[in-house]
Structure formats: structure tokens, C-alpha cells
CSV table of C-alpha atoms in Angstrom, one decimal:
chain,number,residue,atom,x,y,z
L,1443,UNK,CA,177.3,148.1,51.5
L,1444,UNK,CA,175.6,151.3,52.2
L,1445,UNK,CA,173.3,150.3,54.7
L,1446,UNK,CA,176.4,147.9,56.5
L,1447,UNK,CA,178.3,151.3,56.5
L,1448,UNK,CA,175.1,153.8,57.7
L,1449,UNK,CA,175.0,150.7,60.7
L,1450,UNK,CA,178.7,150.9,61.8
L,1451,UNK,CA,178.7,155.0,62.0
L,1452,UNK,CA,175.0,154.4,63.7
L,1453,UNK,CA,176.9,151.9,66.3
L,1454,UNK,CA,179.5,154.7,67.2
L,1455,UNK,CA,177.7,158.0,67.2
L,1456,UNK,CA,179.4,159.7,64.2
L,1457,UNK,CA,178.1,162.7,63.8
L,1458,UNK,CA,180.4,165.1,61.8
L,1459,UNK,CA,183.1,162.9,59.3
L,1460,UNK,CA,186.6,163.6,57.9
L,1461,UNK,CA,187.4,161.0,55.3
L,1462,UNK,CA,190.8,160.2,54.1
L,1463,UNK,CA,191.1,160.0,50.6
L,1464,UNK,CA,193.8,159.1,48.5
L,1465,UNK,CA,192.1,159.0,45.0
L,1466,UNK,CA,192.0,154.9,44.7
L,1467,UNK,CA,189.5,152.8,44.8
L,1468,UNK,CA,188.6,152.0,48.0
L,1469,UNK,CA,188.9,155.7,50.0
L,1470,UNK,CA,186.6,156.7,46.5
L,1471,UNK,CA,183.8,154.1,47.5
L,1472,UNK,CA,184.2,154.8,50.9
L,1473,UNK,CA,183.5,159.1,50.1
L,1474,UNK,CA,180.6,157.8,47.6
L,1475,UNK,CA,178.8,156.0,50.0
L,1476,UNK,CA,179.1,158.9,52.8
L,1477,UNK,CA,178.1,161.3,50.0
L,1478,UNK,CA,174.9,159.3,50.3
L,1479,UNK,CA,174.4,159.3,54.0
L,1480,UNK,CA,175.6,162.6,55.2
L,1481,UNK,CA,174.7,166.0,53.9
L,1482,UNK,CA,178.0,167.9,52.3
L,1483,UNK,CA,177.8,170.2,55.5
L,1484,UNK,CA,179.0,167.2,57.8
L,1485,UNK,CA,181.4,165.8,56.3
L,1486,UNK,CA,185.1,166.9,55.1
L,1487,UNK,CA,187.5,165.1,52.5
L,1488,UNK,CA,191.4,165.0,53.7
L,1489,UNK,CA,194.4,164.1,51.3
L,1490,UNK,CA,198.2,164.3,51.9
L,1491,UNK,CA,200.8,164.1,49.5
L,1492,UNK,CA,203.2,162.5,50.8
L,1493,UNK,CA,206.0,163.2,47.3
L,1494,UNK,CA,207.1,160.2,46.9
L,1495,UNK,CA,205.9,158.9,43.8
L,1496,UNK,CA,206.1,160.3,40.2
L,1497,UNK,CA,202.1,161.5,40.0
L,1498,UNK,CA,201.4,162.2,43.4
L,1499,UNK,CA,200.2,166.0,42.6
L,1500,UNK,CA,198.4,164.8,39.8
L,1501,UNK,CA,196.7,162.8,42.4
L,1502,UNK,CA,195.9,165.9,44.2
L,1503,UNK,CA,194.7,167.7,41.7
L,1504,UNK,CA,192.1,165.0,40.4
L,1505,UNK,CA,190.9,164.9,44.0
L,1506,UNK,CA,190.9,168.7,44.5
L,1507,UNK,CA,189.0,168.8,41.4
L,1508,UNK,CA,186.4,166.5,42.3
L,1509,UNK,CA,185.7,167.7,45.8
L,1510,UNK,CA,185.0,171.3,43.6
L,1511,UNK,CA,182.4,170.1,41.4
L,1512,UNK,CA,180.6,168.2,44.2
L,1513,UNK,CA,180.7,170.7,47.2
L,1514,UNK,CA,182.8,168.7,49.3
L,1515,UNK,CA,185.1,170.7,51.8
L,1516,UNK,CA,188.7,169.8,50.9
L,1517,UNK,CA,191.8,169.9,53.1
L,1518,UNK,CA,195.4,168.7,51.6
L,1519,UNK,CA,199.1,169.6,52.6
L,1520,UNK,CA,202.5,168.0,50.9
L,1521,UNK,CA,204.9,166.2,53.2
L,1522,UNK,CA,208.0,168.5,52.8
L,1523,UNK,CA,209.7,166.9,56.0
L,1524,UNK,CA,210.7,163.4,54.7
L,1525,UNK,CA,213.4,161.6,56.6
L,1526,UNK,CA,216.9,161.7,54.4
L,1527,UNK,CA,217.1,157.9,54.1
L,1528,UNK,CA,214.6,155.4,53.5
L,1529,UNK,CA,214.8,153.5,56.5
L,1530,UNK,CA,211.9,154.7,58.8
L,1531,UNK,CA,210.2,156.4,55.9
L,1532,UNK,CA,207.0,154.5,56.4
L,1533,UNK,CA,206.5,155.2,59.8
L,1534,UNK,CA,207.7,158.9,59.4
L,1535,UNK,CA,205.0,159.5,56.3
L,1536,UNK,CA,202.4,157.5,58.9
L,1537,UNK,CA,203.2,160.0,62.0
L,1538,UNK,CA,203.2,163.3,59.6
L,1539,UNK,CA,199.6,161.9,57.8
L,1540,UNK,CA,198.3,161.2,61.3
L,1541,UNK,CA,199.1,164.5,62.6
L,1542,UNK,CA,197.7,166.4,59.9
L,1543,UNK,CA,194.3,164.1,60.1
L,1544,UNK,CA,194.5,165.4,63.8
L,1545,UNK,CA,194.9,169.0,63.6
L,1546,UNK,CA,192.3,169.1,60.6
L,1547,UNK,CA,189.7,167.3,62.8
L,1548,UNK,CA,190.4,169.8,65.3
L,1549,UNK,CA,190.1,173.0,63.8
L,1550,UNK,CA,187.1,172.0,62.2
L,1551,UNK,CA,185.1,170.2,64.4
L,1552,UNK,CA,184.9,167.1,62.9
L,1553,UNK,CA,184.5,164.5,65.8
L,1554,UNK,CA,185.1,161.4,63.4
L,1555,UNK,CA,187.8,160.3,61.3
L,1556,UNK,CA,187.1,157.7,58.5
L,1557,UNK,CA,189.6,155.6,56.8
L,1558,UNK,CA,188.8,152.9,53.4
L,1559,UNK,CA,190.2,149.7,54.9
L,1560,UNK,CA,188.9,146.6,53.9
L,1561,UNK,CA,189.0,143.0,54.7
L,1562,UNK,CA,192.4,142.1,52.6
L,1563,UNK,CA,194.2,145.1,54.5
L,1564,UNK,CA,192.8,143.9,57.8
L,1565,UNK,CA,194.3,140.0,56.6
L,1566,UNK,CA,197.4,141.4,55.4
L,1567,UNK,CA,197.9,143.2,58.7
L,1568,UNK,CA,197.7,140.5,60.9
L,1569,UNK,CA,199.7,137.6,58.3
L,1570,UNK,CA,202.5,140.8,58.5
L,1571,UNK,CA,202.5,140.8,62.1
L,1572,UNK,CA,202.3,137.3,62.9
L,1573,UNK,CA,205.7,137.6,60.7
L,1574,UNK,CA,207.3,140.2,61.8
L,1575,UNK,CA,206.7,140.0,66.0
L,1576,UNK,CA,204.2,137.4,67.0
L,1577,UNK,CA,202.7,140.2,69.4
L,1578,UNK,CA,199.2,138.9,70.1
L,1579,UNK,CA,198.4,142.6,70.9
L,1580,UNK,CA,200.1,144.0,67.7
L,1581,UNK,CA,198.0,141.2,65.6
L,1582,UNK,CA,195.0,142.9,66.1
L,1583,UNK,CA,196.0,146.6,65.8
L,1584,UNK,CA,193.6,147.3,63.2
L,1585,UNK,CA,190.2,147.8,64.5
L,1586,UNK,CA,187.4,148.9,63.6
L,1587,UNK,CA,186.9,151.7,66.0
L,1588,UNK,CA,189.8,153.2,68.2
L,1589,UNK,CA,190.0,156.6,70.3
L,1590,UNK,CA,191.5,159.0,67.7
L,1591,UNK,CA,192.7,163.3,68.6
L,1592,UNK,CA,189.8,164.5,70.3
L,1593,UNK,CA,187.2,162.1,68.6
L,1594,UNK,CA,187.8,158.7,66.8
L,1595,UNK,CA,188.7,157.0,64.4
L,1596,UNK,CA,186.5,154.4,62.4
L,1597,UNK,CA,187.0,151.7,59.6
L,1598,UNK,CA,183.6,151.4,58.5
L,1599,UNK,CA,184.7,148.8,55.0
L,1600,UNK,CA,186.3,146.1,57.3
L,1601,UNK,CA,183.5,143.7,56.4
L,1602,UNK,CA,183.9,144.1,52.5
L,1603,UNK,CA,186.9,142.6,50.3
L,1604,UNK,CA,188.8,144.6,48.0
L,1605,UNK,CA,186.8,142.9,45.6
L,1606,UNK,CA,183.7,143.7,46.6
L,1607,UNK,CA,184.8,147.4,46.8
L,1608,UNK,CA,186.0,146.8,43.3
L,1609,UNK,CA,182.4,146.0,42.3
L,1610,UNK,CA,181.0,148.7,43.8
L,1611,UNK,CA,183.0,151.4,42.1
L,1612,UNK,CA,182.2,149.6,38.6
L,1613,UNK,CA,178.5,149.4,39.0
L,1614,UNK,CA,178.6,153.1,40.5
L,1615,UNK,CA,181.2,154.2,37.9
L,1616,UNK,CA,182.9,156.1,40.1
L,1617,UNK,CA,186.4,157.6,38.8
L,1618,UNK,CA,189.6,156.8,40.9
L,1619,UNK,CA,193.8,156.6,40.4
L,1620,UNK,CA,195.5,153.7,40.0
L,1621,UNK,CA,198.7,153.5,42.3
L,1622,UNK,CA,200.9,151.2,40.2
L,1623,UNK,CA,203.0,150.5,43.0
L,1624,UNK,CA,200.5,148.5,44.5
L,1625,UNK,CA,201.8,145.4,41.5
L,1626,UNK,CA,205.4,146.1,42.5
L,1627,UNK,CA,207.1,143.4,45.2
L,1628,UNK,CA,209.2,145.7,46.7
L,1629,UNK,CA,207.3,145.8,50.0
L,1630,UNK,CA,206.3,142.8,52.0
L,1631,UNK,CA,202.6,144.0,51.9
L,1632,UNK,CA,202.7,143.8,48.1
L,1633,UNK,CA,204.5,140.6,48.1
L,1634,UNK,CA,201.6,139.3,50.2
L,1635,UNK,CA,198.6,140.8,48.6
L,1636,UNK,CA,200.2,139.7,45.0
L,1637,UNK,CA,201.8,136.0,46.0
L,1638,UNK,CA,200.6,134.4,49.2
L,1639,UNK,CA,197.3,135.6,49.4
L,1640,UNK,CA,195.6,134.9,45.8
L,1641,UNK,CA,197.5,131.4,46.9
L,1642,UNK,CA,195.9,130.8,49.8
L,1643,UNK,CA,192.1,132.3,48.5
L,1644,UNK,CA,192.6,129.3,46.1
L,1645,UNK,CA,192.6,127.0,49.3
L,1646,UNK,CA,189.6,128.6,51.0
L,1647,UNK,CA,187.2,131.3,49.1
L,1648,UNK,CA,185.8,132.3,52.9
L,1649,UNK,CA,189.9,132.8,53.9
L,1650,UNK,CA,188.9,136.4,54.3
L,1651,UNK,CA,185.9,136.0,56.5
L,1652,UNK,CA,188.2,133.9,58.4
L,1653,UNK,CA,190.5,136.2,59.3
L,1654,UNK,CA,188.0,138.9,60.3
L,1655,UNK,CA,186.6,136.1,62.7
L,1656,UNK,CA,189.7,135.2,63.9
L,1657,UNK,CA,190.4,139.2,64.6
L,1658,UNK,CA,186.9,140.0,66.2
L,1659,UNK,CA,187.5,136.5,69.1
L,1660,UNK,CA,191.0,137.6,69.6
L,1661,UNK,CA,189.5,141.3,70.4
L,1662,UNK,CA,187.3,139.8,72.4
L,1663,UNK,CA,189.5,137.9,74.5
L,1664,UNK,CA,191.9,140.4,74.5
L,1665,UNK,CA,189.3,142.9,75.9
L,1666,UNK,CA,188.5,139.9,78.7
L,1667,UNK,CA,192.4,140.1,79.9
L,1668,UNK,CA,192.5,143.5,80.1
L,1669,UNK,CA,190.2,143.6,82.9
L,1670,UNK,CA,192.0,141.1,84.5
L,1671,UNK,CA,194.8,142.9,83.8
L,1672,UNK,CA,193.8,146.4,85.3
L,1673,UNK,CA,192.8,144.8,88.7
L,1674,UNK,CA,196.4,143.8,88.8
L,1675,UNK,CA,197.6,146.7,88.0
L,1676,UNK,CA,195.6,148.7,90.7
L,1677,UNK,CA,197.6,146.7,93.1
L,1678,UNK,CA,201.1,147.4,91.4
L,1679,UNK,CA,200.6,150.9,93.0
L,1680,UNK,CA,201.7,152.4,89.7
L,1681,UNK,CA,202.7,155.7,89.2
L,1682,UNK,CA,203.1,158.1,86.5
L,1683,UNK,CA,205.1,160.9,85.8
L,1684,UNK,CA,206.7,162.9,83.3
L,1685,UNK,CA,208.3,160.0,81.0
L,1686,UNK,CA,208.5,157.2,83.8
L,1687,UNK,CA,206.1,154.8,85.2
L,1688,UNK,CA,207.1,152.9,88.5
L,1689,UNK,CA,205.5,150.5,90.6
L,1690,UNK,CA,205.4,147.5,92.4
L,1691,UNK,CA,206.1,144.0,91.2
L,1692,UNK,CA,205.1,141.5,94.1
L,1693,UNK,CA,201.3,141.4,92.7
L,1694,UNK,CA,202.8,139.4,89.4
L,1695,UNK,CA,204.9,136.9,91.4
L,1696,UNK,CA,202.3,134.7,90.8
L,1697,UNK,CA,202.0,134.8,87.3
L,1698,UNK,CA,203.5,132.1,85.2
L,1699,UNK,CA,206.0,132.9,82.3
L,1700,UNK,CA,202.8,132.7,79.6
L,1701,UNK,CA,200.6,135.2,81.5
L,1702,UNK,CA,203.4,137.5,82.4
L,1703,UNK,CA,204.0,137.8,78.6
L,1704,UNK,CA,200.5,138.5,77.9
L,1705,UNK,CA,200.7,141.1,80.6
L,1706,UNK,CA,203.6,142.9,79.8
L,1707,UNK,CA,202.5,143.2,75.7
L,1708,UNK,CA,199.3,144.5,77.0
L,1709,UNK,CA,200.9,147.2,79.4
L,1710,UNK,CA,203.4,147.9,76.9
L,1711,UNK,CA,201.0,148.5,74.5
L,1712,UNK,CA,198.4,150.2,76.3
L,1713,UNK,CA,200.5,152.3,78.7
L,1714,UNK,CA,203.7,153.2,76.3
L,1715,UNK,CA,201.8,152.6,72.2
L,1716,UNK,CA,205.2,151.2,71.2
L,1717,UNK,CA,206.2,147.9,69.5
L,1718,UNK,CA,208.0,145.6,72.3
L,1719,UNK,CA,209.6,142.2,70.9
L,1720,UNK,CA,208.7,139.2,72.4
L,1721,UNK,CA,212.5,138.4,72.9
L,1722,UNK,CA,212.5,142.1,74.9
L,1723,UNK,CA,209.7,140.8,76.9
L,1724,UNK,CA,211.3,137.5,77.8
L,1725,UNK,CA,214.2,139.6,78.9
L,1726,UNK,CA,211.9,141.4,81.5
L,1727,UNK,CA,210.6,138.5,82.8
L,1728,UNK,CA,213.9,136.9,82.9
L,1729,UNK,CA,215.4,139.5,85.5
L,1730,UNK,CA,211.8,140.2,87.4
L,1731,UNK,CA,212.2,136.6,88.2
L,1732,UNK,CA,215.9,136.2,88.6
L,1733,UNK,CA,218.2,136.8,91.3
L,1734,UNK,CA,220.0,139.8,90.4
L,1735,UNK,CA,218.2,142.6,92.4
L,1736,UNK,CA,219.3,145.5,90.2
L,1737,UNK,CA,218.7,144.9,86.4
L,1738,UNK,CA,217.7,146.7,83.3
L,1739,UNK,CA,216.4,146.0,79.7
L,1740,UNK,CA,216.2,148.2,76.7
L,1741,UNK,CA,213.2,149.0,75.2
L,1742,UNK,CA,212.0,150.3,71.7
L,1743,UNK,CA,212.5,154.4,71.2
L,1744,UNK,CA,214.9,155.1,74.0
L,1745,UNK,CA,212.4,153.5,76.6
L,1746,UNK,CA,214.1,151.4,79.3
L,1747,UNK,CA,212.2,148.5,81.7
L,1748,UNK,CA,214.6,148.6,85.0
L,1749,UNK,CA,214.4,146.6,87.8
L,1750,UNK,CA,215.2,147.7,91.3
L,1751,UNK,CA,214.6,145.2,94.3
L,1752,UNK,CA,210.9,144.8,93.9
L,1753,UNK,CA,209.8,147.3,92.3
L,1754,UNK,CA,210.1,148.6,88.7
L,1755,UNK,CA,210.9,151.9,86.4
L,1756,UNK,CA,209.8,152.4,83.0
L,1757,UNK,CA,211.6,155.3,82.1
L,1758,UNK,CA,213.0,158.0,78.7
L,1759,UNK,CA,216.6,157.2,79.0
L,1760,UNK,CA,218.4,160.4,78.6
L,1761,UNK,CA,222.0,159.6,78.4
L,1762,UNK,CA,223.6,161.4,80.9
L,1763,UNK,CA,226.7,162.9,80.1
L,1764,UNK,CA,229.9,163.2,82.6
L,1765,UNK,CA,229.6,166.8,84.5
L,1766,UNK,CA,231.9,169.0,86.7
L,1767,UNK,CA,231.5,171.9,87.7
L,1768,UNK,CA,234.0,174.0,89.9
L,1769,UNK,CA,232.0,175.7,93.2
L,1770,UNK,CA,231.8,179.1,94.6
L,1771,UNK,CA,230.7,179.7,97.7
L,1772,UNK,CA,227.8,181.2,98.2
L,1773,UNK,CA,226.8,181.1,94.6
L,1774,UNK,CA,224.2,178.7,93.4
L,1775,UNK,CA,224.7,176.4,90.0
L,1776,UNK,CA,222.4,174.1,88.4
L,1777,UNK,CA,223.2,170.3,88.3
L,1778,UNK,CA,220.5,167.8,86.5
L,1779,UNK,CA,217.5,170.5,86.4
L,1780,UNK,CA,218.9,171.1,90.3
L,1781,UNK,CA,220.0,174.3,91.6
L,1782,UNK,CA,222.5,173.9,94.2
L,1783,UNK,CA,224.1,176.6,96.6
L,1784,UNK,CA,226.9,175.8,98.9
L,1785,UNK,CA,227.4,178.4,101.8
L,1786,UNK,CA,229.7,178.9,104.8
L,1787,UNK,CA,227.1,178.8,108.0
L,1788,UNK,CA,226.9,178.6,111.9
L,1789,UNK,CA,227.4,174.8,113.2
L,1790,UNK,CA,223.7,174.4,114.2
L,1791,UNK,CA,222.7,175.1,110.0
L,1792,UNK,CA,225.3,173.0,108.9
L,1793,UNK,CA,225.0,170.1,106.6
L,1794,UNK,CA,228.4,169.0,107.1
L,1795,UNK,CA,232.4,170.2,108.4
L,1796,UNK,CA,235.6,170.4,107.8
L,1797,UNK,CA,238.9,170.8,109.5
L,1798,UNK,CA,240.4,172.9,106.8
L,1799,UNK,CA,238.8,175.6,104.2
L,1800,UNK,CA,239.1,174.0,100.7
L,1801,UNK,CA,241.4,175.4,98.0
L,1802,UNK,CA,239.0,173.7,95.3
L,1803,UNK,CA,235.5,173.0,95.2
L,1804,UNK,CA,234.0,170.5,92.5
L,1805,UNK,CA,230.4,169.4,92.1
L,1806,UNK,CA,230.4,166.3,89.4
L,1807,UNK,CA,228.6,163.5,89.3
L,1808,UNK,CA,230.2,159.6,89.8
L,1809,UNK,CA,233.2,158.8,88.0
L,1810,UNK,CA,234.6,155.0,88.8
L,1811,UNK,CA,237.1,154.3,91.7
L,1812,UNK,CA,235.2,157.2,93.6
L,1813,UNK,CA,235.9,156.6,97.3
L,1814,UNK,CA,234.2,158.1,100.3
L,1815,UNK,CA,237.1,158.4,103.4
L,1816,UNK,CA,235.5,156.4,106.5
L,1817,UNK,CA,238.3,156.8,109.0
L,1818,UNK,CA,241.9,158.0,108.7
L,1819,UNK,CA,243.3,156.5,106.1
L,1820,UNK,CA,240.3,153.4,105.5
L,1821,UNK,CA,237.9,154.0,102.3
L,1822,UNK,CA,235.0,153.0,101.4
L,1823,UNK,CA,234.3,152.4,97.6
L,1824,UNK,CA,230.8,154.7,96.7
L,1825,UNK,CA,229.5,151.8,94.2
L,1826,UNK,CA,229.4,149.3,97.4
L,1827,UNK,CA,227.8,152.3,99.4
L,1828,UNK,CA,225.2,152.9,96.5
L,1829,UNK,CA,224.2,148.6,97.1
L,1830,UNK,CA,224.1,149.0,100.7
L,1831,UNK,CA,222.1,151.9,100.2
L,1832,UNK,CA,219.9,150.3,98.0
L,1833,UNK,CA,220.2,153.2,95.3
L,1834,UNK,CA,218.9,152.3,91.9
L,1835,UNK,CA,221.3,152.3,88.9
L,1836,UNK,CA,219.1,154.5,86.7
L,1837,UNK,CA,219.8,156.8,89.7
L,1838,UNK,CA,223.5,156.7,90.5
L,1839,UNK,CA,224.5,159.1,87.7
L,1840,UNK,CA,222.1,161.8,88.8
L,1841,UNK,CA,223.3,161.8,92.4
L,1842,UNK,CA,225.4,165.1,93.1
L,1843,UNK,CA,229.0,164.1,94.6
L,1844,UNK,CA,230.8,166.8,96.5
L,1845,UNK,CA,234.5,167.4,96.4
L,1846,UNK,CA,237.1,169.7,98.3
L,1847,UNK,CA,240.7,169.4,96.8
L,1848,UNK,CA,239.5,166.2,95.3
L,1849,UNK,CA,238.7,164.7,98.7
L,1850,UNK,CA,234.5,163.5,98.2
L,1851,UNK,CA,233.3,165.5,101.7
L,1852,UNK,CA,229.1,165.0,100.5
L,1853,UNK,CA,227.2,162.7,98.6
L,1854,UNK,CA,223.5,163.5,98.6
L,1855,UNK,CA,221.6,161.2,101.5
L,1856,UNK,CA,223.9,159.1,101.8
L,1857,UNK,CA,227.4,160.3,102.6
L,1858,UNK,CA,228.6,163.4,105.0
L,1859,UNK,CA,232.4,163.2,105.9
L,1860,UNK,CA,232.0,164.9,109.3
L,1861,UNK,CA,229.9,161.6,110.1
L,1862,UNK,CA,233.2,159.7,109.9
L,1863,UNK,CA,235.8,162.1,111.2
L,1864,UNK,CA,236.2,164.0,114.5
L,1865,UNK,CA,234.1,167.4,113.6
L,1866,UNK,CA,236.1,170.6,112.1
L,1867,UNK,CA,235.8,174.3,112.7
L,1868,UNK,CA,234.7,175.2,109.0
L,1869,UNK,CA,230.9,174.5,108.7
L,1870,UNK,CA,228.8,174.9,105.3
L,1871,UNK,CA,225.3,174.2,104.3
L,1872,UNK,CA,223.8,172.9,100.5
L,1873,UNK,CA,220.7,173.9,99.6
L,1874,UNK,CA,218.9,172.5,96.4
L,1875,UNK,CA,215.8,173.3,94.7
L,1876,UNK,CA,214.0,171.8,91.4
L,1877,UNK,CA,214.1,174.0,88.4
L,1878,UNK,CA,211.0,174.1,86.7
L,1879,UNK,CA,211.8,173.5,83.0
């Protein structure tokens, strides 16, 4: 086992390790064995307790107290920031470990982060994705090594079974804690390491092996379609900015329904890290390939796939709330990050005129049944402007409307009502300007 272990952090250059221990079995094996490869100067033992078990600071304690009488350097915090209800709390207690891992590895130097999973986590991983989402890129989320903070992180024990880690720490007598919730069904982990699994072992002893060759082809071709991947994604001209990506969708017109799933779970995956549904994906490729030439779907965490002609937005949806704000002249306001100033100027600055001076001034954004005047007494209804316009959706409520005693006179780029009627006497200018936030 040692020498397997020595190999993997050979293969990827480790050079200075932070292990993450918990006190069990397999994160103890995993510190013995680096104990025996790395001197006590290059290589750091991290622990958090997370509160949320009966035992948990005796946990710390037993681990603090070990890393004393051996030299190891110790690092440990408590999770004081738990969500109120249960719902999220794994993923919660995952981010805040994560984080902490991070800024420990950072602060002292530690270029390698090492956690204890084995070959029954890495089969239980992909048996509880298959179940859950079916995401080919999601079944093989636990690798061996993955860019990690300002290093990496490595799983040097994915070749060994639980058992074999069992067998280890008996021969070496080394001294762990027993999580007791580990024989409890009340997670579907648990239900599969204690029911399905011993099942299925009874089937096929090498069961484990198989699934670790099933994980290391998948990677392989996964790693193949990725490069096919990126080429097309060069030609999607894709752009990113502050919480949007946008680009072009004619280069996957060719794609069949098959490969544009496989594409859009790996660009999910690679370009956003969050857990898209297959059905969400469908959905995408449903209105890329459908007739409708403005269409949206929503994502996971507030993340929104929109389609606009042929092109495409990924973008943070910030629900934008209804705003109105009553003008003075010559005094500027902000609207959506925007600072706006509306002045009275000479005809040759002007952006637009009136016949009369306004007893109101609003600036708001849409609101429905907005109408822009095209003539005396004929409308126009702004939503059919916005189409003929070709203005995206995800941009319509952003768009500044203008309105003098409730009479829309300016709508940015694409409405000025001095284009419609015979010119007045009373000329004004806008001028915007980002705000830098």
C-alpha cells in the first residue's frame, strides 16, 4: 500500500501535503502511511468539526492529541455557520470544509491536499449518481487528482477497498474513532454501503475493481470529448464576463440530440461546476433547435440558459424589481448600475424634442401595455418594437423608458419621439455612464 501511495504522489509532483483527517479509519491509514514517506516538516494534518454529532469534539481532541505526541502540525476549526434546516446541510458542511482546506493550504504553503477515499466511496459515488442524475460527467466526479485552491487535490487510496484499509490499520495497530452513523440507514450512502453493496460483492468479489475500471475508461473517453469539444467551442466565439457567458450557436447545428447532451453536461460542468439535470438539458436543446427564436431555461443556483436568435446567454439571474424614478433636470440618477442625466441643450446636442416642457419627468423601466406614439393619435405597442428590434428578453427589463406627463418620449436605441412627430422647440440631451460597482 505504501509504495502504491509513494507512486501516485511521485506521478503528481506532491511536494508539501495537507491531509484531511477525521479520526476513522481510513484518513488514520492514509496519515500513517504519509508519516512514513514524508518528513513531519512537509506535511500538515487538517480536521473540521463540523457539530453535528454527539462526540465530535471528543473527535478533535483524540486527533489534536495525537498529532502532539507525534510532531505533526495540526490545524482544526468548528463549523459555527450551519444552515437552520437540514435541507442543504450536506452540501453547506462540504462548501465550509472545502474552504477551510483552502485557506489552510494557502497560508501555509502546502501545494497538495490529500483526502482517504477508497475504492467503496469511489463505487458508491458513481451507483449514487447513476441514481440520482444519470450525468455521465457527474458519474465520474471523483478522481484521483483534480486542480484544487492554488495546488491540488489527490486521492491517493482509490485503488484499496475499505477492507483492505481495514487490514492495514489492524496489522499496524493504529488507533482511530468509530463514526457509528456510518451503520445507520438514514442516508442513501449508508443504505448502499450496508444493503446493496455487500449484495452485490456476493455476486462478483472483483465488483470493486470493476467499477474503478469502469471509472478510469469513462475518464478516458470523457477526456477524448473534451477536446472535441473545445475546438467547437473556439468557434462558438464565447465570451465571458462578470456572471454571463454568450456565444454563438450555429457551430452545434450539426450535432445530433445525443452529442449535444454530451456537450452541454460537459460545458455545464466545466464552464459553470454546477449540477444540470438531464431533463434541464433536454430543455436546452429543445428550444436551440426549435422555432421559437427567443426562449429561456432555468438552471441550477439562479443560473439561466437563454436563447436569443442564434446565439446564447448564460447568465446570474438577478430578478429585477419594477423601478421609477421621477427626473430633474439637469441632475443625474442612477438606474441598473447606470447614471443617467437629462438636460435642456441647443438643437444640434440634442437627443431628442418636444413641443411642450413637461410638467413630470419619470425614468422606469417596462411595465405592460407600454406604448410608444408613432403619429397623431396611432401607437405602437413597445413589446412588438422590442421583436422587431430583435432585443433579447433577458434585456427588456433593463432598458431605461423615458416618460414626460406619462407620454414615453425615449426608449434607449430604439425609440426617439421627435422621429415620429414634426420637431418641437424644447430640446434635451441624456447622457449615461457605467458605474463601477
Amino acid at each position: 500500500m505504501l509504495n502504491t501511495v509513494l507512486k501516485t504522489l511521485n506521478k503528481y509532483h506532491a511536494k508539501r501535503v495537507l491531509v484531511a483527517v477525521s479520526g476513522g479509519v481510513d484518513s488514520m491509514v492514509l496519515l500513517d502511511i504519509i508519516s512514513k514517506i514524508f518528513p513531519t516538516a512537509d506535511f500538515g494534518v487538517v480536521n473540521v468539526d463540523h457539530d453535528l454529532r454527539v462526540g465530535s469534539a471528543d473527535e478533535v481532541e483524540f486527533l489534536r492529541d495525537f498529532c502532539k505526541t507525534n510532531s505533526y502540525q495540526f490545524f482544526t476549526t468548528k463549523w459555527t455557520t450551519k444552515p437552520k434546516e437540514d435541507i442543504g446541510m450536506e452540501a453547506a458542511g462540504r462548501e465550509f470544509r472545502y474552504q477551510y482546506f483552502s485557506e489552510v493550504m494557502k497560508e501555509n504553503n502546502f501545494d497538495t491536499l490529500l483526502t482517504a477515499h477508497h475504492s467503496n466511496d469511489l463505487a458508491e459515488n458513481i451507483l449514487m449518481k447513476m441514481i440520482r442524475s444519470g450525468n455521465v460527467y457527474e458519474v465520474v466526479s471523483l478522481k484521483q487528482q483534480r486542480n484544487f485552491s492554488d495546488g491540488q487535490l489527490v486521492r491517493p487510496l482509490l485503488d484499496f477497498s475499505k477492507q483492505q484499509i481495514k487490514d492495514y490499520a489492524k496489522i499496524h495497530e493504529i488507533e482511530h474513532v468509530q463514526d457509528e452513523t456510518n451503520f445507520e440507514n438514514i442516508t442513501m450512502r449508508n443504505r448502499l454501503r450496508n444493503n446493496i453493496f455487500p449484495e452485490l460483492q456476493t455476486e462478483n468479489g472483483q465488483l470493486l475493481s470493476h467499477f474503478r475500471l469502469f471509472d478510469r475508461q469513462l475518464n478516458a473517453l470523457i477526456d477524448m470529448s473534451v477536446e472535441k469539444f473545445q475546438i467547437v467551442e473556439q468557434n462558438m466565439q464565447i465570451e465571458f464576463r462578470d456572471e454571463s457567458i454568450k456565444g454563438s450557436l450555429d457551430p452545434i447545428r450539426s450535432m445530433d440530440s445525443e452529442q449535444q447532451m454530451l456537450f452541454w453536461g460537459s460545458f455545464f460542468t466545466r464552464k459553470l461546476d454546477i449540477s444540470v439535470s438531464n431533463r434541464q438539458i433536454e430543455q436546452v436543446i429543445t428550444i436551440i433547435t426549435g422555432n421559437n427564436s427567443s426562449a429561456e431555461v432555468d438552471l441550477e443556483d439562479n443560473w439561466r440558459f437563454i436563447r436569443s436568435y442564434n446565439n446564447f446567454l448564460i447568465k446570474k439571474v438577478k430578478h429585477t424589481d419594477s423601478i421609477s424614478i421621477e427626473l430633474e433636470l439637469g441632475k443625474p440618477t442612477i438606474f441598473n448600475n447606470r447614471q443617467i442625466k437629462l438636460s435642456r441643450v441647443d438643437a444640434l446636442d440634442a437627443t431628442f424634442s418636444t413641443r411642450k416642457l413637461p410638467q413630470k419627468i419619470v425614468l422606469r423601466n417596462r411595465i405592460i401595455g407600454d406604448k410608444l406614439l408613432i403619429d397623431d393619435g396611432r401607437h405602437q405597442k413597445l413589446s412588438k418594437r422590442f421583436i422587431n428590434e430583435k432585443i433579447p428578453e433577458y434585456q427588456r427589463n433593463e432598458i431605461p423608458i423615458l416618460l414626460f406627463d406619462n407620454q414615453v418620449v425615449w426608449v434607449e436605441k430604439i425609440y426617439k419621439i421627435s422621429d415620429y412627430l414634426k420637431k418641437g422647440n424644447y430640446f434635451f440631451k441624456i447622457d449615461m455612464d457605467e458605474v463601477k460597482r
